[in-house]
Amino acid sequence: MQAKYISYQETNAFSTAVLDYIDGKDQLSAFYKYTPDFEGFAKAIANRDFKGNRSVLTEVLKKQYTTVEAPALVEQNIQLLADDRTYTITTGHQLNIFTGPLYFIYKIVTAINLAKELKEKFPNENFVPVYWMATEDHDFEEINHVKIEDRKLSWNKNAAGATGRLSTKDITETLLAYKGYLGISENGLQLAELVERAYGTHGKLSDATRELVNGLFGKYGLVCVDADEPALKKEFAPIIEADIIGQHSFKHISESNAALEAKGYKTQVNPREINFFYMTDQLRERIVAEDEVFKVMNTDIQFSLDELKKEISEFPERFSPNVVMRPVYQEVILPNLAYIGGGAELTYWLQLKANFDYYQVDFPVLLLRNSALVIDKRSELKMQILGISHKDLFKNNETLKNDWIKAHVNLQLTLGDEQRTLSAIFDQIKLNAYKIDKTLSQSADAAKTKALKLIVNLEKKMLRAEKRKHDTSLSQIDNLKGKLFPTGVLQERVLNIAPLYVAYGDEFIASLILNFKPLDHQFTVLFAS
């Protein structure tokens, strides 16, 4: 695949906060610690003070990988985590069935490539790419479906509690439908074998997801981390207790939110007074404080202050952080240098630094994941015929079609020169009228506005008339945009890996590995060869 690049600004698909962050705008400097470049990473390496237990981390990972045939590079990376010179490069995502939308894939490739680039820049240190499995998330409706072209496949079941603990015994029908789409080509059968091994042989969704991700990325050394583990939660227990009782995260994040909003940025998440859930099998419910009693919502479970402390001490795995405390948990148990996320994730991480500072937990380098648009051969041919560039594709449909008409028609369809001439004439009329009677200048302005409006409307009519002559080409533009931007959004937010894997096999991921440049901060456009 051939790659071309455009700036994130040109895509018209990213928020002001994200664009200002990657541009290094001063107004955001208080909300992060290190710049997303080699200089920032050099400082992060020098300052990283990891207090977690590397032995516990490696033992937990070894245990989790007993159900997976891990490639040698994964086993090597797990061993390296015991070394003080080893750091993780982390991305995270929910356990979407069959990997969900493409950006799941792009996150992981960004982590793999960044680890590789950092090793080249800092050869005395080791860098392990990590996929943080959001096994404790309980929003089943967000992960239970996948869209393949125009078809939506759903895993329908009554689900409760953490998604990582869900049984996969009843996913058979959805699995068969997915494999049916993959077909009988060599590439299709290869992916079908992988998903069958993942969902057909593992009883839990967490294990199935690890198997699938390992099958796709294990050869690149990616390590999957499931933090729903008592031994890991034990390291986090002091912060769990301090935050539930003292509600510190609510205070510090609320203050950061107000500061960001005062600068004109929209915040992504809002903290609660207590930012933890109580979690057991089939249960993950919010904890709330009422009259010095800590209650688990929608249950009869409640704790006094002393009982709560005892529960946290004896069963820390029952306390699950929400979206604003999960990042702190991550940085407590991983020797992490960077977190890679999408635009919304990057924005909410900017809200969290003050909370990290309070708990004296190192804040990582924040990095926007690589994004991509894959253009198949047929679409590329249409672009060549229509004379549309890869940058043109990111314009909205009407702008693209208007620009196409203006570029491909020999007639003059814009009346800018005439508007300027008319404006100058009315300015002279206004001056002459003012000399006669000062009140006439308002009448002159009104006449000018009316005349210019007529010119603008005439220009629109000329453009519409010319469009009618080119219905076929404009319809092709609509079809092209509809294919490459399904439902009007970036392809990566909707399309699953299945059609691309069927078409290109392992070459697709290999092309991403070859062409993604994490520290260049550019959007990738891939043309199929």
Short mmCIF file of C-alpha atoms in Angstrom, two decimals:
data_model
loop_
_atom_site.label_atom_id
_atom_site.label_comp_id
_atom_site.label_asym_id
_atom_site.label_seq_id
_atom_site.Cartn_x
_atom_site.Cartn_y
_atom_site.Cartn_z
CA MET A 1 0.00 0.00 0.00
CA GLN A 2 1.17 3.52 -0.83
CA ALA A 3 0.83 6.14 1.90
CA LYS A 4 0.18 9.84 1.67
CA TYR A 5 -0.23 12.17 4.63
CA ILE A 6 -2.26 15.24 5.48
CA SER A 7 -2.44 17.38 8.60
CA TYR A 8 -5.10 16.64 11.17
CA GLN A 9 -6.39 20.19 10.67
CA GLU A 10 -7.16 19.42 7.02
CA THR A 11 -9.38 16.47 7.92
CA ASN A 12 -11.97 18.67 9.68
CA ALA A 13 -12.55 15.71 12.00
CA PHE A 14 -10.74 16.60 15.24
CA SER A 15 -11.63 18.90 18.12
CA THR A 16 -9.96 22.20 18.92
CA ALA A 17 -8.47 20.72 22.10
CA VAL A 18 -6.77 17.92 20.15
CA LEU A 19 -5.45 20.25 17.45
CA ASP A 20 -4.16 22.75 20.00
CA TYR A 21 -2.44 19.95 21.91
CA ILE A 22 -0.56 18.54 18.94
CA ASP A 23 0.31 22.11 17.91
CA GLY A 24 1.77 22.75 21.37
CA LYS A 25 -0.45 25.75 22.17
CA ASP A 26 0.61 27.43 25.42
CA GLN A 27 -2.90 27.58 26.84
CA LEU A 28 -2.90 23.80 27.34
CA SER A 29 0.58 23.50 28.85
CA ALA A 30 -0.73 23.34 32.44
CA PHE A 31 -2.76 20.22 31.64
CA TYR A 32 0.03 17.86 30.61
CA LYS A 33 3.60 17.18 31.67
CA TYR A 34 5.64 16.20 28.62
CA THR A 35 5.50 17.16 24.95
CA PRO A 36 4.73 14.30 22.53
CA ASP A 37 8.18 14.24 20.91
CA PHE A 38 11.62 12.74 21.55
CA GLU A 39 12.54 15.61 23.85
CA GLY A 40 9.44 14.95 25.94
CA PHE A 41 10.23 11.24 26.09
CA ALA A 42 13.81 11.92 27.18
CA LYS A 43 12.45 13.91 30.13
CA ALA A 44 9.83 11.27 30.91
CA ILE A 45 12.50 8.55 31.02
CA ALA A 46 14.71 10.65 33.27
CA ASN A 47 11.87 11.45 35.68
CA ARG A 48 9.90 8.20 35.76
CA ASP A 49 9.76 6.98 39.34
CA PHE A 50 7.91 3.69 39.12
CA LYS A 51 6.86 2.45 42.55
CA GLY A 52 4.92 -0.59 41.38
CA ASN A 53 5.97 -4.18 41.85
CA ARG A 54 7.54 -5.48 38.63
CA SER A 55 7.67 -9.04 39.94
CA VAL A 56 3.93 -9.07 40.60
CA LEU A 57 3.27 -7.61 37.15
CA THR A 58 5.35 -10.21 35.32
CA GLU A 59 3.89 -13.11 37.34
CA VAL A 60 0.33 -11.95 36.64
CA LEU A 61 1.07 -11.66 32.92
CA LYS A 62 2.69 -15.09 32.77
CA LYS A 63 -0.41 -16.55 34.41
CA GLN A 64 -2.74 -14.75 31.99
CA TYR A 65 -0.78 -16.02 29.00
CA THR A 66 -1.01 -19.68 30.03
CA THR A 67 -4.17 -19.96 27.90
CA VAL A 68 -2.51 -18.42 24.83
CA GLU A 69 0.31 -19.61 22.62
CA ALA A 70 2.42 -16.47 22.96
CA PRO A 71 5.15 -15.82 20.39
CA ALA A 72 8.73 -15.65 21.64
CA LEU A 73 8.79 -11.85 21.39
CA VAL A 74 5.78 -11.55 23.72
CA GLU A 75 7.41 -13.86 26.27
CA GLN A 76 10.62 -11.86 25.97
CA ASN A 77 8.77 -8.58 26.54
CA ILE A 78 7.03 -9.96 29.63
CA GLN A 79 10.42 -10.96 31.01
CA LEU A 80 11.83 -7.52 30.18
CA LEU A 81 9.18 -5.90 32.39
CA ALA A 82 11.13 -7.15 35.40
CA ASP A 83 14.03 -4.91 34.35
CA ASP A 84 14.16 -1.36 35.73
CA ARG A 85 15.22 -0.11 32.30
CA THR A 86 11.98 -1.31 30.70
CA TYR A 87 8.97 0.94 30.10
CA THR A 88 5.53 0.29 28.66
CA ILE A 89 3.85 2.14 25.79
CA THR A 90 0.16 1.69 26.43
CA THR A 91 -3.08 1.96 24.57
CA GLY A 92 -6.43 0.71 25.81
CA HIS A 93 -9.84 -0.19 24.51
CA GLN A 94 -13.04 -2.05 25.28
CA LEU A 95 -13.44 -5.72 24.40
CA ASN A 96 -15.35 -5.15 21.17
CA ILE A 97 -16.27 -8.43 19.50
CA PHE A 98 -14.07 -9.24 16.49
CA THR A 99 -12.01 -6.08 17.35
CA GLY A 100 -14.90 -3.68 16.56
CA PRO A 101 -14.10 -0.58 14.46
CA LEU A 102 -10.75 -0.11 12.74
CA TYR A 103 -9.47 2.46 15.21
CA PHE A 104 -8.98 -0.42 17.67
CA ILE A 105 -6.40 -1.79 15.23
CA TYR A 106 -4.86 1.66 14.65
CA LYS A 107 -4.36 2.26 18.37
CA ILE A 108 -2.38 -0.93 18.74
CA VAL A 109 -0.23 -0.34 15.66
CA THR A 110 0.60 3.15 16.97
CA ALA A 111 1.78 1.62 20.27
CA ILE A 112 3.89 -0.99 18.47
CA ASN A 113 5.52 1.57 16.20
CA LEU A 114 6.17 4.07 18.99
CA ALA A 115 7.90 1.39 21.08
CA LYS A 116 10.07 0.57 18.06
CA GLU A 117 10.94 4.24 17.41
CA LEU A 118 11.82 4.84 21.05
CA LYS A 119 14.12 1.81 21.12
CA GLU A 120 16.00 3.23 18.13
CA LYS A 121 16.27 6.63 19.81
CA PHE A 122 17.07 5.34 23.31
CA PRO A 123 18.88 2.01 22.78
CA ASN A 124 19.84 1.59 26.45
CA GLU A 125 16.18 1.30 27.49
CA ASN A 126 13.50 -1.22 26.56
CA PHE A 127 9.99 -0.35 25.43
CA VAL A 128 7.10 -2.81 25.49
CA PRO A 129 3.87 -2.10 23.57
CA VAL A 130 0.82 -2.85 25.74
CA TYR A 131 -2.87 -3.25 25.04
CA TRP A 132 -4.78 -2.48 28.26
CA MET A 133 -7.91 -4.61 28.08
CA ALA A 134 -10.91 -2.74 29.46
CA THR A 135 -12.16 -5.91 31.11
CA GLU A 136 -13.89 -4.09 33.96
CA ASP A 137 -16.09 -1.97 31.74
CA HIS A 138 -19.76 -2.96 31.97
CA ASP A 139 -21.30 -1.27 28.94
CA PHE A 140 -22.15 -4.39 26.94
CA GLU A 141 -24.22 -2.46 24.39
CA GLU A 142 -21.08 -0.67 23.21
CA ILE A 143 -19.13 -3.85 22.44
CA ASN A 144 -21.73 -6.45 21.42
CA HIS A 145 -21.90 -5.57 17.72
CA VAL A 146 -19.75 -5.10 14.66
CA LYS A 147 -20.52 -3.54 11.29
CA ILE A 148 -19.26 -5.23 8.14
CA GLU A 149 -19.98 -3.06 5.11
CA ASP A 150 -23.79 -2.61 5.25
CA ARG A 151 -24.46 -5.45 7.68
CA LYS A 152 -24.55 -5.21 11.46
CA LEU A 153 -23.84 -8.36 13.47
CA SER A 154 -24.91 -8.36 17.12
CA TRP A 155 -24.27 -10.67 20.04
CA ASN A 156 -27.58 -10.60 21.90
CA LYS A 157 -27.65 -11.75 25.50
CA ASN A 158 -28.65 -10.59 28.96
CA ALA A 159 -25.33 -9.28 30.25
CA ALA A 160 -24.46 -7.88 33.66
CA GLY A 161 -21.23 -6.99 35.40
CA ALA A 162 -17.76 -6.58 33.93
CA THR A 163 -17.57 -7.50 30.25
CA GLY A 164 -14.25 -9.28 30.66
CA ARG A 165 -15.95 -11.91 32.85
CA LEU A 166 -18.79 -12.59 30.40
CA SER A 167 -19.22 -16.13 29.12
CA THR A 168 -18.76 -16.61 25.38
CA LYS A 169 -20.78 -19.82 25.23
CA ASP A 170 -23.72 -18.09 23.53
CA ILE A 171 -21.74 -16.18 20.88
CA THR A 172 -21.84 -19.13 18.45
CA GLU A 173 -24.53 -17.72 16.16
CA THR A 174 -22.76 -14.35 15.83
CA LEU A 175 -19.43 -16.12 15.29
CA LEU A 176 -20.89 -18.22 12.48
CA ALA A 177 -22.33 -15.13 10.80
CA TYR A 178 -18.96 -13.38 10.99
CA LYS A 179 -17.12 -16.39 9.57
CA GLY A 180 -19.75 -16.62 6.85
CA TYR A 181 -18.89 -13.13 5.71
CA LEU A 182 -15.17 -13.97 5.63
CA GLY A 183 -15.80 -16.61 2.97
CA ILE A 184 -13.46 -19.28 1.65
CA SER A 185 -10.53 -17.28 0.27
CA GLU A 186 -7.13 -17.95 1.79
CA ASN A 187 -7.23 -14.65 3.73
CA GLY A 188 -10.81 -15.18 4.85
CA LEU A 189 -10.10 -18.69 6.10
CA GLN A 190 -7.04 -17.44 7.97
CA LEU A 191 -9.03 -14.83 9.91
CA ALA A 192 -11.91 -17.29 10.38
CA GLU A 193 -9.52 -19.77 12.00
CA LEU A 194 -8.25 -17.06 14.33
CA VAL A 195 -11.70 -15.89 15.49
CA GLU A 196 -12.82 -19.50 15.90
CA ARG A 197 -9.82 -20.21 18.10
CA ALA A 198 -10.51 -17.05 20.10
CA TYR A 199 -14.26 -17.29 20.68
CA GLY A 200 -14.75 -21.02 20.19
CA THR A 201 -12.18 -22.30 22.67
CA HIS A 202 -12.20 -19.69 25.45
CA GLY A 203 -14.99 -19.41 27.98
CA LYS A 204 -14.49 -15.76 28.95
CA LEU A 205 -14.56 -12.67 26.75
CA SER A 206 -11.27 -11.42 28.22
CA ASP A 207 -9.46 -14.63 27.24
CA ALA A 208 -11.08 -14.66 23.81
CA THR A 209 -10.01 -11.08 23.15
CA ARG A 210 -6.45 -11.78 24.28
CA GLU A 211 -6.30 -14.76 21.89
CA LEU A 212 -7.57 -12.69 18.97
CA VAL A 213 -5.28 -9.73 19.61
CA ASN A 214 -2.34 -12.05 20.17
CA GLY A 215 -3.08 -13.75 16.86
CA LEU A 216 -3.03 -10.43 15.02
CA PHE A 217 -0.20 -8.66 16.85
CA GLY A 218 1.73 -11.17 18.95
CA LYS A 219 4.53 -11.41 16.42
CA TYR A 220 5.19 -7.69 17.00
CA GLY A 221 5.65 -8.25 20.75
CA LEU A 222 2.36 -6.72 21.92
CA VAL A 223 1.48 -7.63 25.51
CA CYS A 224 -2.18 -7.72 26.60
CA VAL A 225 -2.83 -6.65 30.20
CA ASP A 226 -5.99 -7.60 32.11
CA ALA A 227 -5.92 -5.51 35.29
CA ASP A 228 -8.92 -7.29 36.82
CA GLU A 229 -6.54 -9.13 39.15
CA PRO A 230 -6.43 -9.15 42.99
CA ALA A 231 -2.62 -8.92 43.07
CA LEU A 232 -2.64 -5.78 40.92
CA LYS A 233 -5.57 -4.20 42.73
CA LYS A 234 -3.73 -4.68 46.02
CA GLU A 235 -1.09 -2.19 44.83
CA PHE A 236 -3.85 0.30 44.08
CA ALA A 237 -5.73 -0.27 47.37
CA PRO A 238 -4.28 2.76 49.25
CA ILE A 239 -5.50 5.12 46.55
CA ILE A 240 -8.87 3.35 46.36
CA GLU A 241 -9.41 3.95 50.06
CA ALA A 242 -8.11 7.52 50.03
CA ASP A 243 -10.23 8.54 47.09
CA ILE A 244 -13.51 6.94 48.14
CA ILE A 245 -13.25 8.44 51.61
CA GLY A 246 -11.66 11.79 50.74
CA GLN A 247 -13.27 12.33 47.29
CA HIS A 248 -10.07 13.99 46.09
CA SER A 249 -10.48 13.12 42.42
CA PHE A 250 -13.85 14.90 42.36
CA LYS A 251 -12.26 18.10 43.68
CA HIS A 252 -9.16 18.17 41.49
CA ILE A 253 -10.78 17.08 38.22
CA SER A 254 -13.70 19.47 38.72
CA GLU A 255 -11.22 22.32 39.10
CA SER A 256 -9.37 21.24 35.95
CA ASN A 257 -12.63 21.02 34.04
CA ALA A 258 -13.54 24.55 35.03
CA ALA A 259 -10.09 25.78 33.96
CA LEU A 260 -10.34 24.05 30.58
CA GLU A 261 -13.84 25.34 29.98
CA ALA A 262 -12.71 28.87 30.87
CA LYS A 263 -10.21 28.56 28.02
CA GLY A 264 -12.98 27.56 25.62
CA TYR A 265 -12.50 23.78 25.56
CA LYS A 266 -15.22 21.16 25.88
CA THR A 267 -14.55 18.54 28.53
CA GLN A 268 -15.23 14.84 27.88
CA VAL A 269 -15.91 13.39 31.32
CA ASN A 270 -17.30 14.61 34.61
CA PRO A 271 -16.08 13.21 37.93
CA ARG A 272 -18.42 11.94 40.60
CA GLU A 273 -17.99 12.35 44.33
CA ILE A 274 -16.98 8.67 44.38
CA ASN A 275 -15.32 7.38 41.21
CA PHE A 276 -15.41 3.66 41.93
CA PHE A 277 -17.79 0.79 41.34
CA TYR A 278 -18.34 -2.23 43.54
CA MET A 279 -17.75 -5.30 41.41
CA THR A 280 -18.39 -9.02 41.75
CA ASP A 281 -19.49 -11.59 39.17
CA GLN A 282 -22.64 -10.28 37.46
CA LEU A 283 -22.40 -6.98 39.35
CA ARG A 284 -20.71 -3.62 38.79
CA GLU A 285 -22.58 -0.80 40.47
CA ARG A 286 -21.63 2.69 41.65
CA ILE A 287 -20.68 3.39 45.24
CA VAL A 288 -22.34 6.42 46.83
CA ALA A 289 -21.99 7.97 50.28
CA GLU A 290 -25.13 8.74 52.28
CA ASP A 291 -25.02 9.86 55.91
CA GLU A 292 -21.57 8.37 56.51
CA VAL A 293 -22.68 5.04 55.01
CA PHE A 294 -21.23 3.79 51.74
CA LYS A 295 -23.93 2.16 49.63
CA VAL A 296 -23.77 0.12 46.44
CA MET A 297 -26.51 1.36 44.15
CA ASN A 298 -29.33 -0.98 43.10
CA THR A 299 -28.34 -3.47 45.83
CA ASP A 300 -28.69 -3.91 49.58
CA ILE A 301 -24.91 -3.81 50.05
CA GLN A 302 -23.59 -1.07 52.30
CA PHE A 303 -20.57 -0.37 54.51
CA SER A 304 -19.70 1.74 57.46
CA LEU A 305 -16.36 3.56 57.23
CA ASP A 306 -14.51 0.81 59.10
CA GLU A 307 -16.26 -1.91 57.12
CA LEU A 308 -15.33 -0.16 53.87
CA LYS A 309 -11.65 0.00 54.85
CA LYS A 310 -11.71 -3.70 55.78
CA GLU A 311 -13.39 -4.63 52.48
CA ILE A 312 -10.82 -2.68 50.45
CA SER A 313 -7.97 -4.26 52.40
CA GLU A 314 -9.25 -7.83 52.06
CA PHE A 315 -10.91 -7.66 48.63
CA PRO A 316 -9.42 -4.80 46.59
CA GLU A 317 -10.46 -6.58 43.39
CA ARG A 318 -14.06 -5.73 44.25
CA PHE A 319 -13.40 -2.03 43.72
CA SER A 320 -13.36 -1.01 40.09
CA PRO A 321 -12.24 2.45 38.97
CA ASN A 322 -14.40 4.46 36.60
CA VAL A 323 -13.14 6.39 33.58
CA VAL A 324 -11.39 9.12 35.61
CA MET A 325 -9.59 6.80 38.05
CA ARG A 326 -8.70 3.97 35.66
CA PRO A 327 -5.77 6.00 34.22
CA VAL A 328 -4.31 6.42 37.72
CA TYR A 329 -4.62 2.66 38.30
CA GLN A 330 -2.87 2.03 35.00
CA GLU A 331 0.10 4.23 35.87
CA VAL A 332 0.37 2.72 39.36
CA ILE A 333 0.84 -0.86 38.14
CA LEU A 334 2.65 -0.27 34.81
CA PRO A 335 6.09 1.31 34.30
CA ASN A 336 4.42 3.41 31.66
CA LEU A 337 5.82 6.26 29.56
CA ALA A 338 3.02 7.02 27.13
CA TYR A 339 -0.71 6.63 26.72
CA ILE A 340 -2.03 6.48 23.17
CA GLY A 341 -5.68 7.31 22.59
CA GLY A 342 -8.19 8.82 20.23
CA GLY A 343 -9.27 12.44 20.28
CA ALA A 344 -11.87 12.05 23.03
CA GLU A 345 -9.47 10.04 25.21
CA LEU A 346 -6.67 12.54 24.81
CA THR A 347 -9.05 15.32 25.84
CA TYR A 348 -10.18 13.60 29.03
CA TRP A 349 -6.59 12.75 29.97
CA LEU A 350 -5.91 16.51 29.87
CA GLN A 351 -8.55 16.81 32.59
CA LEU A 352 -6.69 14.42 34.89
CA LYS A 353 -3.20 15.80 35.50
CA ALA A 354 -4.07 17.63 38.73
CA ASN A 355 -5.39 14.37 40.16
CA PHE A 356 -2.17 12.56 39.23
CA ASP A 357 -0.21 15.34 40.90
CA TYR A 358 -2.23 15.00 44.09
CA TYR A 359 -1.56 11.26 44.33
CA GLN A 360 2.08 11.72 43.26
CA VAL A 361 1.69 9.33 40.34
CA ASP A 362 3.75 10.04 37.23
CA PHE A 363 1.73 11.49 34.36
CA PRO A 364 2.61 9.89 30.99
CA VAL A 365 3.29 11.42 27.61
CA LEU A 366 -0.06 11.74 25.83
CA LEU A 367 -0.11 10.76 22.17
CA LEU A 368 -2.90 10.95 19.61
CA ARG A 369 -3.19 7.57 17.91
CA ASN A 370 -2.56 7.32 14.20
CA SER A 371 -5.66 7.60 12.04
CA ALA A 372 -6.05 6.32 8.51
CA LEU A 373 -8.28 6.23 5.46
CA VAL A 374 -7.88 3.15 3.26
CA ILE A 375 -8.73 3.77 -0.40
CA ASP A 376 -9.38 0.65 -2.45
CA LYS A 377 -8.28 0.35 -6.08
CA ARG A 378 -11.74 1.00 -7.51
CA SER A 379 -12.22 4.16 -5.44
CA GLU A 380 -8.75 5.37 -6.43
CA LEU A 381 -9.67 4.92 -10.10
CA LYS A 382 -12.85 6.97 -9.57
CA MET A 383 -10.77 9.69 -7.93
CA GLN A 384 -8.43 9.78 -10.93
CA ILE A 385 -11.32 9.99 -13.40
CA LEU A 386 -13.01 12.76 -11.41
CA GLY A 387 -9.77 14.62 -10.74
CA ILE A 388 -10.20 14.48 -6.94
CA SER A 389 -7.17 14.42 -4.63
CA HIS A 390 -6.93 12.61 -1.29
CA LYS A 391 -7.14 16.00 0.44
CA ASP A 392 -10.34 16.89 -1.44
CA LEU A 393 -12.04 13.85 0.11
CA PHE A 394 -12.10 15.49 3.53
CA LYS A 395 -14.23 18.41 2.37
CA ASN A 396 -17.94 18.15 3.09
CA ASN A 397 -20.03 16.92 0.16
CA GLU A 398 -21.43 20.27 -0.93
CA THR A 399 -18.09 22.05 -0.77
CA LEU A 400 -16.43 19.23 -2.69
CA LYS A 401 -19.09 19.29 -5.42
CA ASN A 402 -19.08 23.08 -5.69
CA ASP A 403 -15.29 23.11 -5.96
CA TRP A 404 -15.42 20.34 -8.54
CA ILE A 405 -17.89 22.29 -10.70
CA LYS A 406 -15.80 25.44 -10.51
CA ALA A 407 -12.63 23.53 -11.38
CA HIS A 408 -14.10 21.54 -14.29
CA VAL A 409 -16.26 24.13 -16.05
CA ASN A 410 -14.77 26.70 -18.39
CA LEU A 411 -17.54 29.22 -17.75
CA GLN A 412 -17.19 31.83 -15.02
CA LEU A 413 -19.39 30.70 -12.12
CA THR A 414 -18.17 33.07 -9.45
CA LEU A 415 -19.12 36.73 -9.41
CA GLY A 416 -16.52 37.95 -6.94
CA ASP A 417 -15.11 40.58 -9.29
CA GLU A 418 -18.59 41.87 -10.05
CA GLN A 419 -19.41 42.03 -6.33
CA ARG A 420 -16.31 44.10 -5.66
CA THR A 421 -17.10 46.42 -8.57
CA LEU A 422 -20.70 46.83 -7.45
CA SER A 423 -19.58 47.48 -3.88
CA ALA A 424 -17.22 50.23 -5.04
CA ILE A 425 -20.01 51.85 -7.11
CA PHE A 426 -22.37 51.92 -4.13
CA ASP A 427 -19.62 53.33 -1.91
CA GLN A 428 -19.30 56.23 -4.36
CA ILE A 429 -23.08 56.62 -4.46
CA LYS A 430 -23.15 56.72 -0.66
CA LEU A 431 -20.47 59.43 -0.62
CA ASN A 432 -22.37 61.58 -3.14
CA ALA A 433 -25.66 61.06 -1.29
CA TYR A 434 -24.04 62.01 2.02
CA LYS A 435 -22.93 65.35 0.53
CA ILE A 436 -26.51 66.10 -0.42
CA ASP A 437 -28.22 64.81 2.74
CA LYS A 438 -26.53 62.88 5.57
CA THR A 439 -29.61 60.72 6.12
CA LEU A 440 -29.40 59.37 2.56
CA SER A 441 -26.27 57.34 3.42
CA GLN A 442 -28.43 54.76 5.21
CA SER A 443 -30.58 54.37 2.11
CA ALA A 444 -27.45 53.87 0.05
CA ASP A 445 -26.23 51.15 2.42
CA ALA A 446 -29.58 49.38 2.23
CA ALA A 447 -29.54 49.50 -1.57
CA LYS A 448 -25.97 48.13 -1.60
CA THR A 449 -26.91 45.22 0.68
CA LYS A 450 -29.92 44.37 -1.46
CA ALA A 451 -27.92 44.52 -4.70
CA LEU A 452 -25.09 42.36 -3.34
CA LYS A 453 -27.62 39.82 -2.10
CA LEU A 454 -29.09 39.62 -5.59
CA ILE A 455 -25.62 38.97 -7.00
CA VAL A 456 -24.98 36.19 -4.45
CA ASN A 457 -28.34 34.56 -5.22
CA LEU A 458 -27.63 34.77 -8.95
CA GLU A 459 -24.26 33.07 -8.42
CA LYS A 460 -25.98 30.24 -6.55
CA LYS A 461 -28.51 29.84 -9.38
CA MET A 462 -25.70 29.70 -11.94
CA LEU A 463 -23.93 27.04 -9.89
CA ARG A 464 -27.13 24.97 -9.49
CA ALA A 465 -27.81 25.19 -13.20
CA GLU A 466 -24.31 23.99 -14.01
CA LYS A 467 -24.63 21.16 -11.47
CA ARG A 468 -27.71 19.86 -13.32
CA LYS A 469 -25.51 19.41 -16.40
CA HIS A 470 -23.12 17.21 -14.42
CA ASP A 471 -25.52 15.01 -12.46
CA THR A 472 -23.60 11.83 -13.27
CA SER A 473 -20.24 13.12 -12.05
CA LEU A 474 -21.75 14.64 -8.92
CA SER A 475 -23.58 11.39 -8.18
CA GLN A 476 -20.24 9.58 -8.49
CA ILE A 477 -18.75 12.02 -5.96
CA ASP A 478 -21.60 11.23 -3.55
CA ASN A 479 -21.08 7.49 -4.01
CA LEU A 480 -17.32 7.84 -3.52
CA LYS A 481 -17.75 9.80 -0.31
CA GLY A 482 -20.39 7.39 0.93
CA LYS A 483 -18.08 4.43 0.45
CA LEU A 484 -15.00 6.01 2.04
CA PHE A 485 -16.87 7.88 4.79
CA PRO A 486 -19.71 5.53 5.84
CA THR A 487 -22.57 7.36 7.57
CA GLY A 488 -20.61 10.57 6.98
CA VAL A 489 -17.83 9.90 9.51
CA LEU A 490 -14.25 8.69 9.31
CA GLN A 491 -14.03 5.16 7.93
CA GLU A 492 -12.09 3.98 11.00
CA ARG A 493 -15.04 4.71 13.29
CA VAL A 494 -17.37 2.30 11.47
CA LEU A 495 -15.55 -0.26 9.33
CA ASN A 496 -14.28 -3.54 10.81
CA ILE A 497 -11.01 -5.17 9.81
CA ALA A 498 -12.84 -8.08 8.10
CA PRO A 499 -13.21 -6.71 4.52
CA LEU A 500 -9.66 -5.37 4.56
CA TYR A 501 -8.22 -8.61 5.86
CA VAL A 502 -10.15 -10.60 3.26
CA ALA A 503 -8.80 -8.31 0.55
CA TYR A 504 -5.19 -7.95 1.72
CA GLY A 505 -4.53 -10.49 4.48
CA ASP A 506 -1.53 -9.92 6.73
CA GLU A 507 -0.29 -7.30 4.26
CA PHE A 508 -2.87 -4.88 5.64
CA ILE A 509 -1.44 -4.84 9.17
CA ALA A 510 2.09 -4.96 7.75
CA SER A 511 1.29 -1.82 5.72
CA LEU A 512 0.07 -0.05 8.85
CA ILE A 513 3.27 -1.03 10.65
CA LEU A 514 5.30 0.27 7.71
CA ASN A 515 3.47 3.58 7.25
CA PHE A 516 2.23 4.77 10.66
CA LYS A 517 4.50 7.46 12.11
CA PRO A 518 3.37 8.13 15.68
CA LEU A 519 5.44 11.26 16.31
CA ASP A 520 4.78 12.95 12.96
CA HIS A 521 1.21 13.87 14.01
CA GLN A 522 -0.28 13.41 10.55
CA PHE A 523 -3.32 11.60 9.17
CA THR A 524 -2.44 8.63 6.94
CA VAL A 525 -4.15 7.93 3.61
CA LEU A 526 -3.41 4.44 2.28
CA PHE A 527 -3.89 3.54 -1.37
CA ALA A 528 -4.28 -0.18 -2.04
CA SER A 529 -1.70 -1.54 -4.46
#
